[in-house]
PDB file of C-alpha atoms and ligand atoms in Angstrom:
ATOM      1  CA  MET A 330      -0.017  -0.321  -0.132  1.00 36.00           C
ATOM      2  CA  MET A 331       3.132   2.674   0.706  1.00 39.00           C
ATOM      3  CA  LEU A 332       5.017   1.668  -2.247  1.00 39.00           C
ATOM      4  CA  GLN A 333       1.692   2.579  -4.239  1.00 37.00           C
ATOM      5  CA  GLN A 334       1.413   5.775  -2.618  1.00 38.00           C
ATOM      6  CA  ILE A 335       4.827   6.558  -3.153  1.00 38.00           C
ATOM      7  CA  ARG A 336       4.602   5.624  -7.052  1.00 38.00           C
ATOM      8  CA  ARG A 337       1.783   7.799  -7.091  1.00 42.00           C
ATOM      9  CA  ALA A 338       2.667  11.039  -5.631  1.00 41.00           C
ATOM     10  CA  GLY A 339       6.761  10.867  -6.492  1.00 37.00           C
ATOM     11  CA  GLY A 340       6.474   9.167 -10.164  1.00 41.00           C
ATOM     12  CA  GLY A 341       7.450   5.976 -11.762  1.00 43.00           C
ATOM     13  CA  LYS A 342      11.001   5.957 -10.916  1.00 46.00           C
ATOM     14  CA  ILE A 343      11.270   6.515  -6.812  1.00 42.00           C
ATOM     15  CA  GLY A 344       7.942   3.277  -7.257  1.00 42.00           C
ATOM     16  CA  ILE A 345      10.198   1.309  -9.546  1.00 42.00           C
ATOM     17  CA  LEU A 346      13.575   1.745  -7.804  1.00 44.00           C
ATOM     18  CA  LEU A 347      12.168   0.871  -4.006  1.00 44.00           C
ATOM     19  CA  ALA A 348       9.945  -2.144  -5.660  1.00 45.00           C
ATOM     20  CA  CYS A 349      13.464  -3.291  -6.882  1.00 40.00           C
ATOM     21  CA  VAL A 350      15.266  -2.927  -3.711  1.00 41.00           C
ATOM     22  CA  LEU A 351      12.001  -4.610  -1.632  1.00 42.00           C
ATOM     23  CA  MET A 352      11.956  -7.747  -4.385  1.00 44.00           C
ATOM     24  CA  MET A 353      15.941  -8.071  -3.271  1.00 45.00           C
ATOM     25  CA  GLY A 354      16.217  -7.651  -0.257  1.00 40.00           C
ATOM     26  CA  VAL A 355      12.347  -9.385   1.747  1.00 40.00           C
ATOM     27  CA  ALA A 356      11.648 -11.996  -0.836  1.00 41.00           C
ATOM     28  CA  GLN A 357       8.442 -12.714   1.655  1.00 39.00           C
ATOM     29  CA  VAL A 358       6.626  -9.502   1.056  1.00 44.00           C
ATOM     30  CA  SER A 359       4.494  -9.228  -1.711  1.00 51.00           C
ATOM     31  CA  ALA A 360       5.689  -6.509  -4.016  1.00 60.00           C
ATOM     32  CA  GLN A 361       4.711  -6.757  -7.160  1.00 63.00           C
ATOM     33  CA  PRO A 362       6.420  -7.038 -10.327  1.00 79.00           C
ATOM     34  CA  GLU A 363       6.342  -5.718 -13.283  1.00 90.00           C
ATOM     35  CA  GLN A 364       4.017  -7.643 -15.144  1.00 91.00           C
ATOM     36  CA  HIS A 365       3.861  -7.876 -18.940  1.00 93.00           C
ATOM     37  CA  VAL A 366       2.453  -7.833 -22.375  1.00 95.00           C
ATOM     38  CA  GLU A 367       4.275  -9.952 -25.372  1.00 97.00           C
ATOM     39  CA  VAL A 368       2.582  -8.055 -28.743  1.00 97.00           C
ATOM     40  CA  SER A 369       4.100  -9.288 -32.445  1.00 98.00           C
ATOM     41  CA  ILE A 370       3.872  -7.707 -36.100  1.00 98.00           C
ATOM     42  CA  LYS A 371       3.898  -9.971 -38.230  1.00 98.00           C
ATOM     43  CA  ASP A 372       2.571 -10.557 -41.972  1.00 98.00           C
ATOM     44  CA  TYR A 373       0.638  -8.055 -40.937  1.00 98.00           C
ATOM     45  CA  THR A 374      -1.305  -9.100 -37.712  1.00 98.00           C
ATOM     46  CA  PHE A 375      -0.755  -8.496 -34.110  1.00 98.00           C
ATOM     47  CA  ARG A 376       0.092 -12.013 -31.627  1.00 97.00           C
ATOM     48  CA  THR A 377      -0.353 -11.164 -28.201  1.00 95.00           C
ATOM     49  CA  THR A 378       0.936 -13.100 -25.056  1.00 92.00           C
ATOM     50  CA  GLN A 379      -0.553 -11.643 -22.041  1.00 86.00           C
ATOM     51  CA  MET A 380      -0.497 -13.263 -18.141  1.00 81.00           C
ATOM     52  CA  PRO A 381      -3.654 -11.848 -15.990  1.00 84.00           C
ATOM     53  CA  LEU A 382      -2.953  -8.145 -15.656  1.00 87.00           C
ATOM     54  CA  GLN A 383      -4.325  -6.149 -12.694  1.00 86.00           C
ATOM     55  CA  LEU A 384      -4.678  -2.931 -11.449  1.00 88.00           C
ATOM     56  CA  ASN A 385      -2.086  -0.061 -10.121  1.00 88.00           C
ATOM     57  CA  ALA A 386       1.002  -2.568 -11.119  1.00 89.00           C
ATOM     58  CA  ALA A 387       4.015  -1.343 -13.044  1.00 93.00           C
ATOM     59  CA  THR A 388       3.070  -2.750 -16.630  1.00 94.00           C
ATOM     60  CA  VAL A 389       5.768  -3.150 -19.913  1.00 96.00           C
ATOM     61  CA  ILE A 390       4.121  -4.094 -23.655  1.00 97.00           C
ATOM     62  CA  HIS A 391       6.796  -5.067 -25.531  1.00 97.00           C
ATOM     63  CA  VAL A 392       5.833  -4.697 -29.320  1.00 98.00           C
ATOM     64  CA  LYS A 393       8.192  -6.576 -31.963  1.00 98.00           C
ATOM     65  CA  ASN A 394       7.461  -5.697 -35.439  1.00 98.00           C
ATOM     66  CA  GLU A 395       9.002  -8.414 -37.488  1.00 98.00           C
ATOM     67  CA  ASP A 396       7.548  -6.829 -40.804  1.00 98.00           C
ATOM     68  CA  ASN A 397       9.679  -5.539 -43.236  1.00 98.00           C
ATOM     69  CA  VAL A 398       6.924  -2.842 -43.630  1.00 98.00           C
ATOM     70  CA  ARG A 399       7.022   0.209 -40.866  1.00 98.00           C
ATOM     71  CA  HIS A 400       3.648  -0.355 -38.388  1.00 98.00           C
ATOM     72  CA  ASP A 401       1.891   1.844 -35.793  1.00 97.00           C
ATOM     73  CA  PHE A 402       1.035   0.340 -32.116  1.00 98.00           C
ATOM     74  CA  GLY A 403      -1.948   2.776 -31.049  1.00 97.00           C
ATOM     75  CA  SER A 404      -4.502   3.040 -28.462  1.00 96.00           C
ATOM     76  CA  THR A 405      -5.679   4.295 -25.358  1.00 93.00           C
ATOM     77  CA  ILE A 406      -4.901   2.225 -23.073  1.00 94.00           C
ATOM     78  CA  PHE A 407      -1.624   4.957 -22.006  1.00 94.00           C
ATOM     79  CA  HIS A 408      -4.512   7.794 -22.020  1.00 91.00           C
ATOM     80  CA  ASN A 409      -4.240   9.269 -18.726  1.00 89.00           C
ATOM     81  CA  SER A 410      -1.504   7.855 -17.896  1.00 92.00           C
ATOM     82  CA  PRO A 411       2.806   8.908 -16.936  1.00 96.00           C
ATOM     83  CA  THR A 412       3.914   6.019 -19.714  1.00 97.00           C
ATOM     84  CA  ARG A 413       8.157   5.663 -20.482  1.00 97.00           C
ATOM     85  CA  VAL A 414       8.075   4.553 -24.050  1.00 97.00           C
ATOM     86  CA  GLU A 415      11.822   3.301 -25.571  1.00 97.00           C
ATOM     87  CA  SER A 416      12.105   3.162 -29.109  1.00 94.00           C
ATOM     88  CA  SER A 417      15.844   2.119 -30.568  1.00 88.00           C
ATOM     89  CA  GLY A 418      17.322   3.545 -27.899  1.00 90.00           C
ATOM     90  CA  VAL A 419      15.219   6.926 -27.404  1.00 94.00           C
ATOM     91  CA  ILE A 420      13.432   7.401 -24.720  1.00 96.00           C
ATOM     92  CA  THR A 421      10.652   9.226 -24.320  1.00 95.00           C
ATOM     93  CA  TYR A 422       7.759  10.343 -22.079  1.00 96.00           C
ATOM     94  CA  GLY A 423       4.015  11.557 -21.993  1.00 95.00           C
ATOM     95  CA  ASP A 424       1.081  11.520 -20.014  1.00 92.00           C
ATOM     96  CA  ASN A 425      -1.220  11.181 -23.236  1.00 90.00           C
ATOM     97  CA  ILE A 426       0.162   9.422 -25.787  1.00 94.00           C
ATOM     98  CA  GLY A 427      -1.672   7.477 -28.725  1.00 95.00           C
ATOM     99  CA  GLY A 428       1.083   4.932 -29.576  1.00 96.00           C
ATOM    100  CA  ALA A 429       4.178   4.618 -31.004  1.00 96.00           C
ATOM    101  CA  PHE A 430       5.310   3.329 -34.931  1.00 96.00           C
ATOM    102  CA  VAL A 431       7.816   0.844 -34.598  1.00 97.00           C
ATOM    103  CA  ASP A 432      10.157   0.556 -37.588  1.00 97.00           C
ATOM    104  CA  PRO A 433      11.693  -2.431 -39.210  1.00 97.00           C
ATOM    105  CA  GLY A 434      12.595  -5.122 -37.583  1.00 97.00           C
ATOM    106  CA  ARG A 435      12.812  -2.867 -34.624  1.00 97.00           C
ATOM    107  CA  ASP A 436      10.382  -2.614 -31.487  1.00 97.00           C
ATOM    108  CA  VAL A 437       9.011  -0.731 -28.774  1.00 98.00           C
ATOM    109  CA  THR A 438       8.785  -1.118 -24.910  1.00 98.00           C
ATOM    110  CA  PHE A 439       6.229   1.324 -22.832  1.00 97.00           C
ATOM    111  CA  ARG A 440       6.285   1.152 -19.362  1.00 97.00           C
ATOM    112  CA  PHE A 441       3.077   2.466 -17.117  1.00 96.00           C
ATOM    113  CA  VAL A 442       0.694   2.338 -14.889  1.00 94.00           C
ATOM    114  CA  ILE A 443      -2.472   0.742 -15.571  1.00 86.00           C
ATOM    115  CA  GLU A 444      -5.223   2.503 -13.530  1.00 87.00           C
ATOM    116  CA  ARG A 445      -8.814   1.404 -15.091  1.00 87.00           C
ATOM    117  CA  PRO A 446      -9.787  -1.654 -15.600  1.00 88.00           C
ATOM    118  CA  GLY A 447     -11.437  -3.453 -19.104  1.00 89.00           C
ATOM    119  CA  ARG A 448      -9.940  -4.467 -22.669  1.00 91.00           C
ATOM    120  CA  TYR A 449      -8.127  -2.505 -24.549  1.00 94.00           C
ATOM    121  CA  GLN A 450      -8.248  -2.320 -28.169  1.00 95.00           C
ATOM    122  CA  PHE A 451      -5.230  -1.631 -30.476  1.00 97.00           C
ATOM    123  CA  GLN A 452      -4.907  -1.164 -33.909  1.00 97.00           C
ATOM    124  CA  CYS A 453      -2.516  -0.009 -37.005  1.00 98.00           C
ATOM    125  CA  SER A 454      -3.136   3.478 -37.975  1.00 96.00           C
ATOM    126  CA  ILE A 455      -1.112   2.301 -41.689  1.00 97.00           C
ATOM    127  CA  HIS A 456      -3.495  -0.465 -41.778  1.00 98.00           C
ATOM    128  CA  THR A 457      -6.395  -0.262 -39.725  1.00 95.00           C
ATOM    129  CA  GLU A 458      -8.143  -4.016 -40.377  1.00 96.00           C
ATOM    130  CA  MET A 459      -4.643  -4.258 -37.937  1.00 98.00           C
ATOM    131  CA  LYS A 460      -6.605  -4.904 -34.133  1.00 97.00           C
ATOM    132  CA  GLY A 461      -5.272  -6.493 -31.087  1.00 96.00           C
ATOM    133  CA  GLU A 462      -6.461  -6.816 -28.098  1.00 94.00           C
ATOM    134  CA  ILE A 463      -5.582  -6.095 -24.471  1.00 93.00           C
ATOM    135  CA  LEU A 464      -7.389  -7.565 -21.595  1.00 89.00           C
ATOM    136  CA  LEU A 465      -6.896  -6.050 -17.802  1.00 85.00           C
ATOM    137  CA  LEU A 466      -8.392  -7.707 -14.676  1.00 75.00           C
ATOM    138  CA  SER A 467      -9.632  -6.548 -11.457  1.00 67.00           C
ATOM    139  CA  VAL A 468      -7.558  -7.289  -8.456  1.00 58.00           C
ATOM    140  CA  GLY A 469     -10.539  -9.074  -6.218  1.00 55.00           C
ATOM    141  CA  ALA A 470     -12.611  -9.804  -9.059  1.00 49.00           C
ATOM    142  CA  VAL A 471     -13.903 -13.128  -9.049  1.00 46.00           C
TER     143      VAL A 471
HETATM  144 CU1   CU B1372       0.577  -1.813 -39.550  1.00 86.20          CU
END
């Protein structure tokens, strides 16, 4: 609980750092590790692998473009969430980003905290038939 308050008040960096310290030092404490969503793009199709996602936990979406053309990963999932985007070694931050373009053979990593449960669509704005979905469960929901 204390971790969440610090993360909200002080920004993501402090929270993530603290989470690492907690995990190394006190194995019994159920500090939440990062939860990962892997998205690969091949043959103009999104393929998604995700574990059950929980609210208010550090979340990483990794998008890899295995095609020979440029694609886009666009979604409302990042709206109103401070998001760190790493693309080809360049790191940018935004509170309301709509996604990122992924060049052929490259990958993009999004780091953020999801605060609203639901089904989040994502799509490629270049090839509008390309769509996918990320499902976010609410903690404690039965
Ligand atoms: Cu595309």
